[in-house]
Amino acid sequence: MSKRAACVFLALLCILPLTGCWNYRGLNEMTIVTGMAIDKNPENGKYLLTFEFVDLSSPVKEKGYKGRLVQSEGETLFEAVRDAKRKLANKLYFGHNQIVVLSKEVASSESIVSTVDWLLRDGECRETLYVAISQGETAHEVFEVEGIDQKLISYKLQRVISGDENATGSTLPVELYELYDISESPGRELALPAIHRTKSGGELVTEINGLAVFNKEELVGFLSPTESKYYLFAVDRFEKGLLTFHDPESGEARGTLEVSKSRTKYEIKEDGDKVKLVVKPMLTVYLDELMETNLKLDEAKLDEIKAAAAEELEENISDVIRKIQTEFGSDILGYGNLIYKRDTPLWTKLEDGWEERFPTLEVEVEVSINISNSALLIGG
C-alpha cells in the first residue's frame, strides 16, 4: 500500500466516529415520557402503568409545555411499556423521565428493587430519576391534577423533591441508583419520598408529604413531614430549613430559627455486649422571628433561647428515633451501616442479630446550637 493510500485510509478511519447520531430521531418521532406511575389492576393482577408525556401537538409559546396521560397494562413493566405503543403513534422515550411513583399496594406487597428492575437495566432510563410512594388509593392519581406553577406534574415533583433539603427539610430525595445502593448496603433500610393529593384554593394539587418507610424492601409505614425533618437531623441529611421552638408549659410558639448549617456527628460506645450510639447534631442558625415584645437580647437571653431550642430538638429527634425502632423496627437510620463502616469487627459480632438488636439499641441525642445572627433591630 502506497503512502498516499495509507493516509487516505487513516483519514477515513478518523472520519467514521464523526458521522453523527446513527440512531437519531426527531421530536415528531418520539413520545417523551416525563413521569411514570406504577399500579396493579385489581381485576387481573397485571401492572397498570400511567405515563405523563409532553404534549407536542399544541402551541407552547403562550402557555408552555403541557402534559398528557396514557395508560397500559402488562404482566411485567417492560411488557406494559411496549403495550402503550398500541395507543400511540410513536414508542415511548424515557431519556427525560424525572420520577417514578409507586402505589401503596405495589410497594407493600412486593420487593421495590424487583419492581424497578427494568428501569435499572434499560439503556434509556436515567439512573438519577426520583422514586416516590403515593399515599392515595392509586399512584396515577398524583398526575391527575392541575399544576399550580408547572403544567408538567413530573417536573414539578422533581423540582420540589430536589429543592426540599434547602428549603423545608421535610423529605429525603432518593434517586434510582441510590435506591439500589441502599438495598445492597448492610445495616441499612430504605426510606423514600411520600406524595399525596390535597386541596389548595379549592383545587386538587399534588404535595410532598414526608417519607415512606421500608423494611426488607417492602413498605411498612410513613413518617409525617415534621417527623421526617427530625429524621433528617438523625441521619445527617438536614441542610437548611426552619426550626420553631415553643414554650414548654403553654406549648405556644416562641420563635423561629433558620438553620444555615447543620452537621451531625456520631460516637459509638461499646461496653461488653452493650452498644450505645451518641448522635450529635450541631447547628448554626439565624434568629429570624421572636414572638416576644420589649425583649432585650443580651448574651444571657440568647443562651436561654439556644438551650430551650436545643432541648426541644433533642426531644423531637429522640421521639422519632424511638418510633422508627419500636413501630417500624426498620433501620432506615442506617446506624448498622455506620457501625459496619466505623468498626467492622464490632459489626461482625452484631450483624447476624441486628434486626433483633436494632429496636433496643440505646441512642442518646446531644444537640448544640450556635446563633450566628439575631437580626437585631435598633431603634433611634
Short mmCIF file of the C-alpha atoms (twelve columns), coordinates in Angstrom:
data_MODEL
# 
_entry.id   MODEL 
# 
loop_
_atom_site.group_PDB 
_atom_site.id 
_atom_site.type_symbol 
_atom_site.label_atom_id 
_atom_site.label_alt_id 
_atom_site.label_comp_id 
_atom_site.label_asym_id 
_atom_site.label_seq_id 
_atom_site.Cartn_x 
_atom_site.Cartn_y 
_atom_site.Cartn_z 
_atom_site.pdbx_PDB_model_num 
ATOM 1   C CA . MET A 1   0.000   0.000   0.000  1 
ATOM 2   C CA . SER A 2   1.377   3.411   -1.009 1 
ATOM 3   C CA . LYS A 3   1.871   6.195   1.494  1 
ATOM 4   C CA . ARG A 4   -0.937  8.211   -0.120 1 
ATOM 5   C CA . ALA A 5   -3.371  5.295   0.083  1 
ATOM 6   C CA . ALA A 6   -2.422  4.712   3.710  1 
ATOM 7   C CA . CYS A 7   -3.079  8.376   4.555  1 
ATOM 8   C CA . VAL A 8   -6.494  8.242   2.860  1 
ATOM 9   C CA . PHE A 9   -7.362  5.050   4.771  1 
ATOM 10  C CA . LEU A 10  -6.370  6.611   8.124  1 
ATOM 11  C CA . ALA A 11  -8.336  9.769   7.302  1 
ATOM 12  C CA . LEU A 12  -11.442 7.681   6.634  1 
ATOM 13  C CA . LEU A 13  -10.986 5.880   9.948  1 
ATOM 14  C CA . CYS A 14  -10.844 9.246   11.738 1 
ATOM 15  C CA . ILE A 15  -13.956 10.485  9.944  1 
ATOM 16  C CA . LEU A 16  -16.135 7.476   10.813 1 
ATOM 17  C CA . PRO A 17  -16.668 8.447   14.516 1 
ATOM 18  C CA . LEU A 18  -17.760 11.926  13.385 1 
ATOM 19  C CA . THR A 19  -20.692 10.828  11.279 1 
ATOM 20  C CA . GLY A 20  -23.280 11.958  13.825 1 
ATOM 21  C CA . CYS A 21  -26.041 10.069  15.644 1 
ATOM 22  C CA . TRP A 22  -26.683 6.804   13.853 1 
ATOM 23  C CA . ASN A 23  -29.972 6.314   15.682 1 
ATOM 24  C CA . TYR A 24  -31.182 9.926   15.553 1 
ATOM 25  C CA . ARG A 25  -34.925 10.506  15.950 1 
ATOM 26  C CA . GLY A 26  -36.759 13.792  15.537 1 
ATOM 27  C CA . LEU A 27  -39.223 15.133  18.120 1 
ATOM 28  C CA . ASN A 28  -42.085 14.168  15.818 1 
ATOM 29  C CA . GLU A 29  -40.936 10.554  16.122 1 
ATOM 30  C CA . MET A 30  -40.875 10.405  19.933 1 
ATOM 31  C CA . THR A 31  -43.356 10.386  22.789 1 
ATOM 32  C CA . ILE A 32  -41.273 11.970  25.572 1 
ATOM 33  C CA . VAL A 33  -42.125 10.497  28.967 1 
ATOM 34  C CA . THR A 34  -41.633 12.831  31.947 1 
ATOM 35  C CA . GLY A 35  -43.174 10.723  34.720 1 
ATOM 36  C CA . MET A 36  -44.493 7.246   35.405 1 
ATOM 37  C CA . ALA A 37  -46.905 5.704   37.915 1 
ATOM 38  C CA . ILE A 38  -46.974 2.006   38.809 1 
ATOM 39  C CA . ASP A 39  -50.240 0.430   39.994 1 
ATOM 40  C CA . LYS A 40  -51.788 -3.027  39.898 1 
ATOM 41  C CA . ASN A 41  -55.059 -3.690  38.094 1 
ATOM 42  C CA . PRO A 42  -57.341 -5.243  40.765 1 
ATOM 43  C CA . GLU A 43  -59.280 -7.172  38.129 1 
ATOM 44  C CA . ASN A 44  -56.419 -9.178  36.593 1 
ATOM 45  C CA . GLY A 45  -53.386 -8.504  38.822 1 
ATOM 46  C CA . LYS A 46  -51.354 -7.050  35.949 1 
ATOM 47  C CA . TYR A 47  -49.194 -3.959  36.241 1 
ATOM 48  C CA . LEU A 48  -51.138 -0.836  35.317 1 
ATOM 49  C CA . LEU A 49  -48.725 1.876   34.186 1 
ATOM 50  C CA . THR A 50  -49.585 5.529   33.690 1 
ATOM 51  C CA . PHE A 51  -47.200 7.736   31.721 1 
ATOM 52  C CA . GLU A 52  -47.149 11.509  31.695 1 
ATOM 53  C CA . PHE A 53  -45.704 12.683  28.388 1 
ATOM 54  C CA . VAL A 54  -45.073 16.041  26.743 1 
ATOM 55  C CA . ASP A 55  -47.927 17.181  24.516 1 
ATOM 56  C CA . LEU A 56  -46.169 18.398  21.352 1 
ATOM 57  C CA . SER A 57  -49.405 18.777  19.420 1 
ATOM 58  C CA . SER A 58  -50.412 22.133  20.968 1 
ATOM 59  C CA . PRO A 59  -48.622 25.516  20.714 1 
ATOM 60  C CA . VAL A 60  -46.204 26.250  23.569 1 
ATOM 61  C CA . LYS A 61  -45.373 29.945  23.099 1 
ATOM 62  C CA . GLU A 62  -48.158 31.279  25.330 1 
ATOM 63  C CA . LYS A 63  -48.892 28.547  27.867 1 
ATOM 64  C CA . GLY A 64  -45.714 26.442  27.716 1 
ATOM 65  C CA . TYR A 65  -45.484 22.677  27.567 1 
ATOM 66  C CA . LYS A 66  -48.412 20.622  28.818 1 
ATOM 67  C CA . GLY A 67  -48.568 17.009  29.902 1 
ATOM 68  C CA . ARG A 68  -50.939 14.277  28.808 1 
ATOM 69  C CA . LEU A 69  -51.518 10.796  30.208 1 
ATOM 70  C CA . VAL A 70  -51.660 7.338   28.672 1 
ATOM 71  C CA . GLN A 71  -52.163 4.001   30.439 1 
ATOM 72  C CA . SER A 72  -51.115 0.477   29.559 1 
ATOM 73  C CA . GLU A 73  -51.015 -2.999  31.127 1 
ATOM 74  C CA . GLY A 74  -48.687 -5.964  31.242 1 
ATOM 75  C CA . GLU A 75  -47.544 -8.900  33.340 1 
ATOM 76  C CA . THR A 76  -44.153 -7.160  33.608 1 
ATOM 77  C CA . LEU A 77  -43.171 -3.498  33.442 1 
ATOM 78  C CA . PHE A 78  -41.458 -3.886  30.086 1 
ATOM 79  C CA . GLU A 79  -44.487 -5.624  28.618 1 
ATOM 80  C CA . ALA A 80  -46.710 -2.789  29.841 1 
ATOM 81  C CA . VAL A 81  -44.301 -0.201  28.396 1 
ATOM 82  C CA . ARG A 82  -44.451 -1.801  24.970 1 
ATOM 83  C CA . ASP A 83  -48.220 -2.201  25.250 1 
ATOM 84  C CA . ALA A 84  -48.518 1.604   25.245 1 
ATOM 85  C CA . LYS A 85  -47.396 1.608   21.583 1 
ATOM 86  C CA . ARG A 86  -50.793 0.176   20.664 1 
ATOM 87  C CA . LYS A 87  -52.333 3.508   21.698 1 
ATOM 88  C CA . LEU A 88  -49.611 5.866   20.425 1 
ATOM 89  C CA . ALA A 89  -48.087 6.591   17.043 1 
ATOM 90  C CA . ASN A 90  -44.566 6.633   18.494 1 
ATOM 91  C CA . LYS A 91  -42.707 4.499   21.009 1 
ATOM 92  C CA . LEU A 92  -42.226 5.917   24.477 1 
ATOM 93  C CA . TYR A 93  -38.890 7.660   25.051 1 
ATOM 94  C CA . PHE A 94  -37.600 7.596   28.658 1 
ATOM 95  C CA . GLY A 95  -34.486 9.768   28.381 1 
ATOM 96  C CA . HIS A 96  -36.286 12.681  30.101 1 
ATOM 97  C CA . ASN A 97  -38.215 10.701  32.709 1 
ATOM 98  C CA . GLN A 98  -37.989 12.599  36.014 1 
ATOM 99  C CA . ILE A 99  -39.878 10.467  38.545 1 
ATOM 100 C CA . VAL A 100 -41.465 7.071   39.144 1 
ATOM 101 C CA . VAL A 101 -44.330 6.848   41.655 1 
ATOM 102 C CA . LEU A 102 -45.417 3.507   43.133 1 
ATOM 103 C CA . SER A 103 -48.775 2.831   44.762 1 
ATOM 104 C CA . LYS A 104 -49.039 1.712   48.393 1 
ATOM 105 C CA . GLU A 105 -50.353 -1.639  47.225 1 
ATOM 106 C CA . VAL A 106 -47.363 -2.353  44.985 1 
ATOM 107 C CA . ALA A 107 -44.813 -1.012  47.480 1 
ATOM 108 C CA . SER A 108 -46.198 -3.063  50.386 1 
ATOM 109 C CA . SER A 109 -46.737 -6.361  48.575 1 
ATOM 110 C CA . GLU A 110 -43.536 -6.885  46.601 1 
ATOM 111 C CA . SER A 111 -39.839 -6.024  46.625 1 
ATOM 112 C CA . ILE A 112 -39.367 -2.495  45.335 1 
ATOM 113 C CA . VAL A 113 -35.982 -3.412  43.824 1 
ATOM 114 C CA . SER A 114 -37.614 -6.198  41.810 1 
ATOM 115 C CA . THR A 115 -40.374 -3.823  40.716 1 
ATOM 116 C CA . VAL A 116 -37.986 -1.202  39.317 1 
ATOM 117 C CA . ASP A 117 -35.591 -3.800  37.849 1 
ATOM 118 C CA . TRP A 118 -36.451 -2.829  34.273 1 
ATOM 119 C CA . LEU A 119 -35.747 0.840   34.994 1 
ATOM 120 C CA . LEU A 120 -32.293 -0.081  36.319 1 
ATOM 121 C CA . ARG A 121 -31.469 -2.210  33.261 1 
ATOM 122 C CA . ASP A 122 -32.943 -0.147  30.418 1 
ATOM 123 C CA . GLY A 123 -30.485 1.998   28.476 1 
ATOM 124 C CA . GLU A 124 -32.828 4.977   28.047 1 
ATOM 125 C CA . CYS A 125 -33.890 5.421   31.681 1 
ATOM 126 C CA . ARG A 126 -31.898 7.824   33.807 1 
ATOM 127 C CA . GLU A 127 -30.353 6.418   36.976 1 
ATOM 128 C CA . THR A 128 -30.884 9.863   38.537 1 
ATOM 129 C CA . LEU A 129 -34.690 9.870   38.330 1 
ATOM 130 C CA . TYR A 130 -36.522 10.067  41.656 1 
ATOM 131 C CA . VAL A 131 -38.572 7.227   43.136 1 
ATOM 132 C CA . ALA A 132 -41.547 8.083   45.373 1 
ATOM 133 C CA . ILE A 133 -44.570 6.441   47.004 1 
ATOM 134 C CA . SER A 134 -48.190 7.555   46.668 1 
ATOM 135 C CA . GLN A 135 -50.214 7.724   49.875 1 
ATOM 136 C CA . GLY A 136 -53.507 7.738   47.978 1 
ATOM 137 C CA . GLU A 137 -55.507 4.807   46.682 1 
ATOM 138 C CA . THR A 138 -53.522 4.779   43.441 1 
ATOM 139 C CA . ALA A 139 -50.206 6.055   42.128 1 
ATOM 140 C CA . HIS A 140 -51.599 7.525   38.906 1 
ATOM 141 C CA . GLU A 141 -53.804 9.982   40.803 1 
ATOM 142 C CA . VAL A 142 -50.793 12.170  41.616 1 
ATOM 143 C CA . PHE A 143 -50.619 13.079  37.903 1 
ATOM 144 C CA . GLU A 144 -54.368 13.700  37.578 1 
ATOM 145 C CA . VAL A 145 -54.246 17.259  38.902 1 
ATOM 146 C CA . GLU A 146 -53.707 20.773  37.612 1 
ATOM 147 C CA . GLY A 147 -50.266 22.198  38.283 1 
ATOM 148 C CA . ILE A 148 -50.130 25.475  40.225 1 
ATOM 149 C CA . ASP A 149 -46.861 26.763  38.784 1 
ATOM 150 C CA . GLN A 150 -45.882 23.952  36.402 1 
ATOM 151 C CA . LYS A 151 -48.093 22.203  33.848 1 
ATOM 152 C CA . LEU A 152 -45.912 19.098  33.756 1 
ATOM 153 C CA . ILE A 153 -46.586 17.490  37.149 1 
ATOM 154 C CA . SER A 154 -43.492 15.280  36.877 1 
ATOM 155 C CA . TYR A 155 -41.187 18.265  36.514 1 
ATOM 156 C CA . LYS A 156 -42.891 19.996  39.430 1 
ATOM 157 C CA . LEU A 157 -42.463 16.969  41.686 1 
ATOM 158 C CA . GLN A 158 -38.832 16.590  40.652 1 
ATOM 159 C CA . ARG A 159 -38.067 20.227  41.494 1 
ATOM 160 C CA . VAL A 160 -39.966 20.131  44.799 1 
ATOM 161 C CA . ILE A 161 -38.162 16.977  45.940 1 
ATOM 162 C CA . SER A 162 -34.712 18.135  44.830 1 
ATOM 163 C CA . GLY A 163 -35.140 21.568  46.443 1 
ATOM 164 C CA . ASP A 164 -36.659 20.378  49.713 1 
ATOM 165 C CA . GLU A 165 -33.329 19.892  51.528 1 
ATOM 166 C CA . ASN A 166 -32.524 23.578  51.055 1 
ATOM 167 C CA . ALA A 167 -35.965 24.896  51.974 1 
ATOM 168 C CA . THR A 168 -38.194 22.906  54.338 1 
ATOM 169 C CA . GLY A 169 -36.258 19.751  55.188 1 
ATOM 170 C CA . SER A 170 -39.359 17.526  55.165 1 
ATOM 171 C CA . THR A 171 -38.396 14.633  52.900 1 
ATOM 172 C CA . LEU A 172 -35.368 12.797  51.547 1 
ATOM 173 C CA . PRO A 173 -34.629 12.802  47.799 1 
ATOM 174 C CA . VAL A 174 -33.620 9.322   46.635 1 
ATOM 175 C CA . GLU A 175 -32.504 8.696   43.068 1 
ATOM 176 C CA . LEU A 176 -32.863 5.350   41.307 1 
ATOM 177 C CA . TYR A 177 -29.215 4.342   41.661 1 
ATOM 178 C CA . GLU A 178 -29.292 5.263   45.381 1 
ATOM 179 C CA . LEU A 179 -32.300 3.011   45.896 1 
ATOM 180 C CA . TYR A 180 -30.303 0.062   44.597 1 
ATOM 181 C CA . ASP A 181 -27.178 1.025   46.591 1 
ATOM 182 C CA . ILE A 182 -29.159 1.265   49.839 1 
ATOM 183 C CA . SER A 183 -30.807 -2.112  49.231 1 
ATOM 184 C CA . GLU A 184 -27.346 -3.681  48.878 1 
ATOM 185 C CA . SER A 185 -25.825 -1.935  51.927 1 
ATOM 186 C CA . PRO A 186 -25.526 -3.925  55.186 1 
ATOM 187 C CA . GLY A 187 -27.362 -2.479  58.198 1 
ATOM 188 C CA . ARG A 188 -29.456 -0.010  56.231 1 
ATOM 189 C CA . GLU A 189 -33.068 0.081   55.082 1 
ATOM 190 C CA . LEU A 190 -34.866 2.278   52.583 1 
ATOM 191 C CA . ALA A 191 -36.871 5.491   53.041 1 
ATOM 192 C CA . LEU A 192 -38.459 7.239   50.041 1 
ATOM 193 C CA . PRO A 193 -40.413 10.492  49.494 1 
ATOM 194 C CA . ALA A 194 -44.167 10.212  50.100 1 
ATOM 195 C CA . ILE A 195 -46.669 12.041  47.882 1 
ATOM 196 C CA . HIS A 196 -50.370 12.721  48.252 1 
ATOM 197 C CA . ARG A 197 -53.117 14.896  46.822 1 
ATOM 198 C CA . THR A 198 -54.512 17.795  48.806 1 
ATOM 199 C CA . LYS A 199 -56.617 20.881  48.193 1 
ATOM 200 C CA . SER A 200 -55.224 24.362  47.607 1 
ATOM 201 C CA . GLY A 201 -57.622 27.183  46.822 1 
ATOM 202 C CA . GLY A 202 -60.388 24.667  46.234 1 
ATOM 203 C CA . GLU A 203 -58.391 22.685  43.653 1 
ATOM 204 C CA . LEU A 204 -56.645 19.335  43.960 1 
ATOM 205 C CA . VAL A 205 -52.864 19.594  43.874 1 
ATOM 206 C CA . THR A 206 -50.005 17.166  44.460 1 
ATOM 207 C CA . GLU A 207 -47.853 17.681  47.547 1 
ATOM 208 C CA . ILE A 208 -44.747 16.078  49.053 1 
ATOM 209 C CA . ASN A 209 -45.799 14.608  52.402 1 
ATOM 210 C CA . GLY A 210 -42.907 13.174  54.418 1 
ATOM 211 C CA . LEU A 211 -41.313 9.769   53.996 1 
ATOM 212 C CA . ALA A 212 -42.319 6.190   53.226 1 
ATOM 213 C CA . VAL A 213 -40.570 3.634   55.468 1 
ATOM 214 C CA . PHE A 214 -39.437 0.249   54.127 1 
ATOM 215 C CA . ASN A 215 -38.336 -2.950  55.793 1 
ATOM 216 C CA . LYS A 216 -36.742 -5.687  53.654 1 
ATOM 217 C CA . GLU A 217 -37.674 -3.674  50.533 1 
ATOM 218 C CA . GLU A 218 -41.399 -3.562  51.371 1 
ATOM 219 C CA . LEU A 219 -43.450 -0.588  52.607 1 
ATOM 220 C CA . VAL A 220 -44.309 -0.698  56.335 1 
ATOM 221 C CA . GLY A 221 -45.476 2.860   57.112 1 
ATOM 222 C CA . PHE A 222 -44.978 6.606   56.805 1 
ATOM 223 C CA . LEU A 223 -43.340 9.484   58.652 1 
ATOM 224 C CA . SER A 224 -45.099 12.859  58.612 1 
ATOM 225 C CA . PRO A 225 -43.251 15.912  57.187 1 
ATOM 226 C CA . THR A 226 -42.474 17.097  60.737 1 
ATOM 227 C CA . GLU A 227 -41.189 13.674  61.790 1 
ATOM 228 C CA . SER A 228 -39.172 13.489  58.580 1 
ATOM 229 C CA . LYS A 229 -37.441 16.740  59.499 1 
ATOM 230 C CA . TYR A 230 -36.167 15.281  62.762 1 
ATOM 231 C CA . TYR A 231 -35.246 12.066  60.942 1 
ATOM 232 C CA . LEU A 232 -33.015 14.115  58.626 1 
ATOM 233 C CA . PHE A 233 -31.149 15.502  61.646 1 
ATOM 234 C CA . ALA A 234 -30.667 11.956  62.951 1 
ATOM 235 C CA . VAL A 235 -29.088 10.783  59.664 1 
ATOM 236 C CA . ASP A 236 -27.031 13.921  58.893 1 
ATOM 237 C CA . ARG A 237 -29.114 14.877  55.853 1 
ATOM 238 C CA . PHE A 238 -30.664 18.133  57.058 1 
ATOM 239 C CA . GLU A 239 -29.273 21.016  55.018 1 
ATOM 240 C CA . LYS A 240 -31.357 24.158  55.510 1 
ATOM 241 C CA . GLY A 241 -34.796 24.911  56.894 1 
ATOM 242 C CA . LEU A 242 -36.711 26.302  59.847 1 
ATOM 243 C CA . LEU A 243 -36.985 25.296  63.499 1 
ATOM 244 C CA . THR A 244 -39.836 26.690  65.554 1 
ATOM 245 C CA . PHE A 245 -39.341 26.404  69.308 1 
ATOM 246 C CA . HIS A 246 -42.158 26.521  71.895 1 
ATOM 247 C CA . ASP A 247 -42.936 27.422  75.459 1 
ATOM 248 C CA . PRO A 248 -42.720 24.124  77.401 1 
ATOM 249 C CA . GLU A 249 -45.712 24.991  79.615 1 
ATOM 250 C CA . SER A 250 -48.231 26.554  77.226 1 
ATOM 251 C CA . GLY A 251 -47.000 24.875  74.046 1 
ATOM 252 C CA . GLU A 252 -47.239 28.205  72.202 1 
ATOM 253 C CA . ALA A 253 -44.591 29.124  69.636 1 
ATOM 254 C CA . ARG A 254 -41.857 31.410  70.981 1 
ATOM 255 C CA . GLY A 255 -39.946 31.996  67.777 1 
ATOM 256 C CA . THR A 256 -38.339 30.556  64.673 1 
ATOM 257 C CA . LEU A 257 -34.714 29.773  63.897 1 
ATOM 258 C CA . GLU A 258 -33.430 29.426  60.338 1 
ATOM 259 C CA . VAL A 259 -30.799 26.724  60.007 1 
ATOM 260 C CA . SER A 260 -27.916 27.906  57.829 1 
ATOM 261 C CA . LYS A 261 -25.624 24.957  58.539 1 
ATOM 262 C CA . SER A 262 -26.178 21.529  60.043 1 
ATOM 263 C CA . ARG A 263 -23.789 18.673  60.706 1 
ATOM 264 C CA . THR A 264 -24.427 15.516  62.717 1 
ATOM 265 C CA . LYS A 265 -21.563 13.556  64.263 1 
ATOM 266 C CA . TYR A 266 -21.709 10.113  65.843 1 
ATOM 267 C CA . GLU A 267 -19.933 8.324   68.657 1 
ATOM 268 C CA . ILE A 268 -20.081 4.559   69.125 1 
ATOM 269 C CA . LYS A 269 -19.647 3.323   72.695 1 
ATOM 270 C CA . GLU A 270 -19.135 -0.378  73.435 1 
ATOM 271 C CA . ASP A 271 -19.389 -1.822  76.917 1 
ATOM 272 C CA . GLY A 272 -19.188 -5.599  76.831 1 
ATOM 273 C CA . ASP A 273 -22.275 -6.852  74.994 1 
ATOM 274 C CA . LYS A 274 -23.930 -3.422  75.125 1 
ATOM 275 C CA . VAL A 275 -23.607 -0.857  72.329 1 
ATOM 276 C CA . LYS A 276 -24.621 2.779   72.653 1 
ATOM 277 C CA . LEU A 277 -24.767 5.347   69.873 1 
ATOM 278 C CA . VAL A 278 -24.469 9.069   70.603 1 
ATOM 279 C CA . VAL A 279 -25.997 11.303  67.911 1 
ATOM 280 C CA . LYS A 280 -24.678 14.887  67.970 1 
ATOM 281 C CA . PRO A 281 -26.453 17.375  65.666 1 
ATOM 282 C CA . MET A 282 -24.554 20.691  65.539 1 
ATOM 283 C CA . LEU A 283 -26.456 23.662  64.105 1 
ATOM 284 C CA . THR A 284 -25.608 27.197  63.086 1 
ATOM 285 C CA . VAL A 285 -28.802 29.251  62.958 1 
ATOM 286 C CA . TYR A 286 -30.228 32.726  62.488 1 
ATOM 287 C CA . LEU A 287 -32.834 34.076  64.884 1 
ATOM 288 C CA . ASP A 288 -35.436 35.137  62.329 1 
ATOM 289 C CA . GLU A 289 -38.548 35.580  64.464 1 
ATOM 290 C CA . LEU A 290 -39.155 36.085  68.162 1 
ATOM 291 C CA . MET A 291 -42.728 36.301  69.373 1 
ATOM 292 C CA . GLU A 292 -41.994 38.402  72.450 1 
ATOM 293 C CA . THR A 293 -42.225 42.159  72.930 1 
ATOM 294 C CA . ASN A 294 -39.903 44.615  74.668 1 
ATOM 295 C CA . LEU A 295 -37.202 41.997  74.765 1 
ATOM 296 C CA . LYS A 296 -33.586 42.842  75.448 1 
ATOM 297 C CA . LEU A 297 -31.419 40.381  73.538 1 
ATOM 298 C CA . ASP A 298 -28.348 40.180  75.728 1 
ATOM 299 C CA . GLU A 299 -25.979 37.202  75.916 1 
ATOM 300 C CA . ALA A 300 -27.902 35.633  78.771 1 
ATOM 301 C CA . LYS A 301 -31.171 35.743  76.795 1 
ATOM 302 C CA . LEU A 302 -29.533 34.306  73.671 1 
ATOM 303 C CA . ASP A 303 -28.064 31.474  75.752 1 
ATOM 304 C CA . GLU A 304 -31.521 30.778  77.189 1 
ATOM 305 C CA . ILE A 305 -33.031 30.651  73.668 1 
ATOM 306 C CA . LYS A 306 -30.288 28.298  72.453 1 
ATOM 307 C CA . ALA A 307 -30.754 25.982  75.436 1 
ATOM 308 C CA . ALA A 308 -34.551 25.894  75.030 1 
ATOM 309 C CA . ALA A 309 -34.363 25.212  71.280 1 
ATOM 310 C CA . ALA A 310 -31.674 22.540  71.730 1 
ATOM 311 C CA . GLU A 311 -33.667 20.743  74.432 1 
ATOM 312 C CA . GLU A 312 -36.810 20.682  72.298 1 
ATOM 313 C CA . LEU A 313 -34.902 19.465  69.253 1 
ATOM 314 C CA . GLU A 314 -33.227 16.712  71.286 1 
ATOM 315 C CA . GLU A 315 -36.604 15.502  72.485 1 
ATOM 316 C CA . ASN A 316 -38.148 15.523  69.000 1 
ATOM 317 C CA . ILE A 317 -35.228 13.684  67.382 1 
ATOM 318 C CA . SER A 318 -35.271 11.098  70.192 1 
ATOM 319 C CA . ASP A 319 -39.030 10.586  69.759 1 
ATOM 320 C CA . VAL A 320 -38.661 9.926   66.015 1 
ATOM 321 C CA . ILE A 321 -35.768 7.509   66.565 1 
ATOM 322 C CA . ARG A 322 -37.861 5.584   69.135 1 
ATOM 323 C CA . LYS A 323 -40.807 5.480   66.756 1 
ATOM 324 C CA . ILE A 324 -38.624 4.072   63.977 1 
ATOM 325 C CA . GLN A 325 -37.195 1.474   66.360 1 
ATOM 326 C CA . THR A 326 -40.406 0.351   68.040 1 
ATOM 327 C CA . GLU A 327 -43.160 0.925   65.471 1 
ATOM 328 C CA . PHE A 328 -41.302 0.020   62.271 1 
ATOM 329 C CA . GLY A 329 -38.301 -1.977  63.522 1 
ATOM 330 C CA . SER A 330 -36.513 -0.920  60.346 1 
ATOM 331 C CA . ASP A 331 -33.048 0.631   60.349 1 
ATOM 332 C CA . ILE A 332 -33.770 3.441   57.886 1 
ATOM 333 C CA . LEU A 333 -31.413 5.437   60.116 1 
ATOM 334 C CA . GLY A 334 -28.529 3.383   58.766 1 
ATOM 335 C CA . TYR A 335 -26.950 3.020   62.203 1 
ATOM 336 C CA . GLY A 336 -25.996 -0.589  61.469 1 
ATOM 337 C CA . ASN A 337 -24.245 0.598   58.325 1 
ATOM 338 C CA . LEU A 338 -22.490 3.277   60.387 1 
ATOM 339 C CA . ILE A 339 -21.109 0.614   62.732 1 
ATOM 340 C CA . TYR A 340 -20.131 -1.509  59.712 1 
ATOM 341 C CA . LYS A 341 -18.080 1.365   58.270 1 
ATOM 342 C CA . ARG A 342 -16.602 2.661   61.539 1 
ATOM 343 C CA . ASP A 343 -15.951 -0.591  63.430 1 
ATOM 344 C CA . THR A 344 -16.023 -3.678  61.208 1 
ATOM 345 C CA . PRO A 345 -15.033 -6.141  63.984 1 
ATOM 346 C CA . LEU A 346 -17.940 -4.867  66.108 1 
ATOM 347 C CA . TRP A 347 -20.332 -5.178  63.149 1 
ATOM 348 C CA . THR A 348 -19.179 -8.762  62.619 1 
ATOM 349 C CA . LYS A 349 -20.422 -9.532  66.138 1 
ATOM 350 C CA . LEU A 350 -23.724 -7.678  65.693 1 
ATOM 351 C CA . GLU A 351 -24.628 -8.452  62.070 1 
ATOM 352 C CA . ASP A 352 -26.434 -11.784 62.474 1 
ATOM 353 C CA . GLY A 353 -28.825 -10.487 65.131 1 
ATOM 354 C CA . TRP A 354 -29.065 -6.857  64.004 1 
ATOM 355 C CA . GLU A 355 -32.795 -6.980  63.188 1 
ATOM 356 C CA . GLU A 356 -33.478 -8.009  66.792 1 
ATOM 357 C CA . ARG A 357 -30.842 -5.665  68.293 1 
ATOM 358 C CA . PHE A 358 -31.838 -2.512  66.414 1 
ATOM 359 C CA . PRO A 359 -35.208 -1.915  68.185 1 
ATOM 360 C CA . THR A 360 -33.426 -1.951  71.568 1 
ATOM 361 C CA . LEU A 361 -30.266 -0.092  70.528 1 
ATOM 362 C CA . GLU A 362 -29.533 2.678   73.047 1 
ATOM 363 C CA . VAL A 363 -29.373 6.019   71.243 1 
ATOM 364 C CA . GLU A 364 -28.573 9.297   73.004 1 
ATOM 365 C CA . VAL A 365 -29.071 12.672  71.306 1 
ATOM 366 C CA . GLU A 366 -26.940 15.726  72.150 1 
ATOM 367 C CA . VAL A 367 -27.810 18.928  70.260 1 
ATOM 368 C CA . SER A 368 -25.655 22.044  70.152 1 
ATOM 369 C CA . ILE A 369 -26.937 25.304  68.622 1 
ATOM 370 C CA . ASN A 370 -24.981 28.428  67.726 1 
ATOM 371 C CA . ILE A 371 -26.896 31.626  66.903 1 
ATOM 372 C CA . SER A 372 -24.698 33.487  64.418 1 
ATOM 373 C CA . ASN A 373 -27.138 36.298  63.655 1 
ATOM 374 C CA . SER A 374 -30.016 37.647  65.747 1 
ATOM 375 C CA . ALA A 375 -31.232 40.185  63.147 1 
ATOM 376 C CA . LEU A 376 -31.444 42.742  65.943 1 
ATOM 377 C CA . LEU A 377 -33.444 45.876  65.209 1 
ATOM 378 C CA . ILE A 378 -32.013 49.050  66.765 1 
ATOM 379 C CA . GLY A 379 -34.344 51.976  67.205 1 
ATOM 380 C CA . GLY A 380 -33.378 55.652  67.397 1 
# 
